[in-house]
XYZ file of C-alpha atoms in Angstrom:
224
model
C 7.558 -16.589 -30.108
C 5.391 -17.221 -27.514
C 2.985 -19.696 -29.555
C -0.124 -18.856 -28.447
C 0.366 -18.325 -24.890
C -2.712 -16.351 -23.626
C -0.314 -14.096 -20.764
C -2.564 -13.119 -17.560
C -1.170 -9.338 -17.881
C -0.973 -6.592 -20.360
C 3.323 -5.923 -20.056
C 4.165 -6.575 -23.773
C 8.288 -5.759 -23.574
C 9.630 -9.050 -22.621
C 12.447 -10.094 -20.122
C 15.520 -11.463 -21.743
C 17.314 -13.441 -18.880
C 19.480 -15.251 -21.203
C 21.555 -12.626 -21.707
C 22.501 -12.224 -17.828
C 25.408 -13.730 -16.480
C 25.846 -15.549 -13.122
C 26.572 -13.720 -10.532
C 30.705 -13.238 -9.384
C 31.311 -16.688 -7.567
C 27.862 -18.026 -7.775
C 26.838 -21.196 -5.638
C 23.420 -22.400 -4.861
C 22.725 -22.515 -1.542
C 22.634 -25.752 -0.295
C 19.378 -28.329 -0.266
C 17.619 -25.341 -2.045
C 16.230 -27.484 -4.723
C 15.356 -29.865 -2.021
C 13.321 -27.815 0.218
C 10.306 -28.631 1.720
C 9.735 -25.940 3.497
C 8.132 -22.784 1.983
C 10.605 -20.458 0.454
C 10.448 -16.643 0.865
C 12.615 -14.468 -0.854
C 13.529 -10.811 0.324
C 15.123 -8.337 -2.381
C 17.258 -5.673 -0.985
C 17.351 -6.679 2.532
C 19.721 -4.335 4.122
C 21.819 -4.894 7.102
C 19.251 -7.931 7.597
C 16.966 -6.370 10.163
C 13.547 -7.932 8.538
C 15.591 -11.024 7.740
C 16.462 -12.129 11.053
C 13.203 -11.231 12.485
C 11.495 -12.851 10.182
C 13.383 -16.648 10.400
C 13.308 -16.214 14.079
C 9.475 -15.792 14.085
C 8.559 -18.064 11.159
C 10.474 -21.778 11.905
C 9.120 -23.196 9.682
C 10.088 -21.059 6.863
C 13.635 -20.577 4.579
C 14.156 -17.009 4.188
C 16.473 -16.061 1.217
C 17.470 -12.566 1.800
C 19.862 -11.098 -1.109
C 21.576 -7.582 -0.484
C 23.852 -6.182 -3.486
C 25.885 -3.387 -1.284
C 28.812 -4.959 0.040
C 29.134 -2.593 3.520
C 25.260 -3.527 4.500
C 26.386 -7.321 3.063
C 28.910 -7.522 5.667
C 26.846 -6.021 8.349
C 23.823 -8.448 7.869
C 26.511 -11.478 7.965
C 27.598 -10.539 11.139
C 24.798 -10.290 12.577
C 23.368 -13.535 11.002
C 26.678 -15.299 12.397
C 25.515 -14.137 15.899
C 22.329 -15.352 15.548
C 22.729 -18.826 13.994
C 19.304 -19.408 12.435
C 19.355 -22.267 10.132
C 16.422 -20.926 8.082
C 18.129 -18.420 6.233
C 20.449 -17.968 3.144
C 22.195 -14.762 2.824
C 23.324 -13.716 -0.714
C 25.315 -10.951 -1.764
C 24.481 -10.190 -5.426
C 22.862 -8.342 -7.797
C 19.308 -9.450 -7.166
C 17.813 -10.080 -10.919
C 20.869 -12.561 -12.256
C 20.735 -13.951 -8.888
C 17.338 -14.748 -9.127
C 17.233 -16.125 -13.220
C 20.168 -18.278 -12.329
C 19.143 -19.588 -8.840
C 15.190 -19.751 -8.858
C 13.195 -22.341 -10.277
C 9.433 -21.600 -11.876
C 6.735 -21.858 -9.319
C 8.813 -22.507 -6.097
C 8.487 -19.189 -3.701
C 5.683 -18.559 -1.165
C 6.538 -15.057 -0.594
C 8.775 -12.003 -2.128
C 9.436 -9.129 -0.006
C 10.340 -5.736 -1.535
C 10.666 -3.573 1.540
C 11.582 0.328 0.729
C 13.213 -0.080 -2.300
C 15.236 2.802 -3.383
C 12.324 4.767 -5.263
C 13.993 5.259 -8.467
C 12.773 9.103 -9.028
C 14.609 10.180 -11.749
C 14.883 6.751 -13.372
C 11.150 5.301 -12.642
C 11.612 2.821 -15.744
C 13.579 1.163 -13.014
C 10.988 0.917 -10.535
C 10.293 -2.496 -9.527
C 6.915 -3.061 -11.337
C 7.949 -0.830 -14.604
C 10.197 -3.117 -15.289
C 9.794 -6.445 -17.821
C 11.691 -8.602 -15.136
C 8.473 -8.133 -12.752
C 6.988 -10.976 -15.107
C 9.879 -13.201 -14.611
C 9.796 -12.682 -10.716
C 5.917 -13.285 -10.807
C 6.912 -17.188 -13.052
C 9.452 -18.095 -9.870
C 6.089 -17.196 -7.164
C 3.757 -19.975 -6.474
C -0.164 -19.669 -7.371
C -1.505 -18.292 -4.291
C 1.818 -16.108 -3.159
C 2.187 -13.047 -2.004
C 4.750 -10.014 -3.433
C 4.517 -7.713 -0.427
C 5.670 -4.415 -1.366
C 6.641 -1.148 1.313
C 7.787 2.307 1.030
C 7.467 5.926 2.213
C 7.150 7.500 -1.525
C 3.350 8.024 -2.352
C 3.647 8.631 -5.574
C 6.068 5.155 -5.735
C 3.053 3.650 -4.294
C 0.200 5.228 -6.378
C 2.400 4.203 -9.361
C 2.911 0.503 -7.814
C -0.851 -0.062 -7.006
C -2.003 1.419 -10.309
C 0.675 -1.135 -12.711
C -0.270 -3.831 -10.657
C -4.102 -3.673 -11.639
C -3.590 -2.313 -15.367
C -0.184 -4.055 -16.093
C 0.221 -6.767 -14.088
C -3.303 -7.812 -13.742
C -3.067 -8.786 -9.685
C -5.317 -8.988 -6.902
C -3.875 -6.458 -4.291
C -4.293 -4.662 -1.154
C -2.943 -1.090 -0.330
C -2.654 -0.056 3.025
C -0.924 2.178 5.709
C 1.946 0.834 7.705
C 1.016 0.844 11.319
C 2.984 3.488 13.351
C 4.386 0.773 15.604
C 6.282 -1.249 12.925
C 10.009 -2.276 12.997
C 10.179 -4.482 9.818
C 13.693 -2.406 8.659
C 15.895 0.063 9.414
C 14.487 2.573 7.041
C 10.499 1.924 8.508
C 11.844 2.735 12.151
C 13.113 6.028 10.175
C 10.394 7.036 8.812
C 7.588 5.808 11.100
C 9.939 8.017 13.658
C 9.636 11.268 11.907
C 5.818 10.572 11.553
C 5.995 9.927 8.078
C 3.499 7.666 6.304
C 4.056 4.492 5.146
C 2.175 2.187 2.894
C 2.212 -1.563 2.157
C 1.046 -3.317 -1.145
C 0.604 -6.858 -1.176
C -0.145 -8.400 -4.221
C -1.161 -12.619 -4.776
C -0.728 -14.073 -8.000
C -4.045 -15.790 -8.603
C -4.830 -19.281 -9.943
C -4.429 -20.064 -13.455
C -1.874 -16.698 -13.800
C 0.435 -17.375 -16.870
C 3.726 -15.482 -17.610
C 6.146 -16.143 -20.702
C 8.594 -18.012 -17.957
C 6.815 -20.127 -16.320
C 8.640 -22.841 -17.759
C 11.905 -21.376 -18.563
C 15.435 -22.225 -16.913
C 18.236 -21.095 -17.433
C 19.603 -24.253 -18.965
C 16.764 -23.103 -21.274
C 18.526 -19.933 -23.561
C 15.868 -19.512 -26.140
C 14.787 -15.635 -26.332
C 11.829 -14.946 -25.212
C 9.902 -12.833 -27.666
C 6.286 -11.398 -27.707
């Protein structure tokens, strides 16, 4: 049970990530628990177009970038190789065992969810329908930022309206200017004049999940 807890959001259903598995040949990347530097963490990042941007234009940042489809996987690597940047970690693996096995409570500045795949037929699977959203928002710091994209309105209207009735987060929703190149699929769709739209969401101060001090050498259930 959660013994009193008072949660900051109205999700009842609760993660279990005791019952996921390591990822296939899973090693922390190295220093990771050592960092100093702020963490940012990109889900589904594709052939690595945003990644490698991104660590080239923030230094001073660690970018981990995780991509589960092995053909973009390779392409991002290659690309990475090329480039050399010492500020990023690129994973391939499932994102969510990945994340409960890898990511300690309260240690990322940033999460970026950039055009996920919209889930239409399955929307239980949409990022912020689903219980693990509360497990993610335990791993972000107080004060960071879940910055959410995509070309679906109605996976936006859906997005902005769980994170104020579900989630309980400040958040902004706005268009993606016409000019951006964060990924592959924005160049797409900004090119056939499509619109875009961004949510970015901060998990405010005092914000408590069920997780926020669970491990995963911690394999108690979690139960409402």
């Amino acid at each position: 049970m959660t013994d009193n807890l008072e949660l900051s959001h109205q999700q009842k259903r609760a993660f279990q990530p005791q019952r996921l598995s390591a990822p296939r040949n899973f090693t922390l990347p190295e220093g990771l628990d050592k960092s100093e530097v702020p963490l940012v963490l990109e889900i589904g990042a594709g052939k690595g177009k945003h990644a490698l941007s991104f660590v080239q234009q923030n230094p001073d940042k660690h970018l981990i970038a995780i991509e589960r489809t092995r053909n973009k996987f390779d392409a991002f690597t290659k690309l990475a190789a090329q480039q050399k940047s010492s500020n990023l970690d690129a994973i391939h693996a499932d994102a969510i065992a990945w994340i409960v096995h890898a990511i300690a409570p309260n240690s990322i500045d940033s999460i970026f969810i950039l055009y996920p795949n919209p889930e239409q037929h399955n929307p239980n699977q949409q990022w912020l329908n689903m219980p693990f959203f509360e497990f993610l928002l335990s791993r972000l710091k107080v004060g960071g930022e879940v910055i959410l994209a995509t070309n679906i309105e109605a996976y936006m209207d859906n997005a902005e309206q769980q994170a104020h009735e579900a989630w309980c987060l400040p958040n902004i929703r706005r268009k993606v200017k016409s000019d951006s190149q964060r990924t592959h699929f924005e160049v797409k769709y900004l090119a056939r004049q499509e619109t875009c739209w961004q949510l970015t969401m901060r998990k405010p101060k005092g914000y408590q999940t069920r997780f926020d001090s669970w491990t995963i050498d911690n394999l108690k259930p979690i139960e409402i």
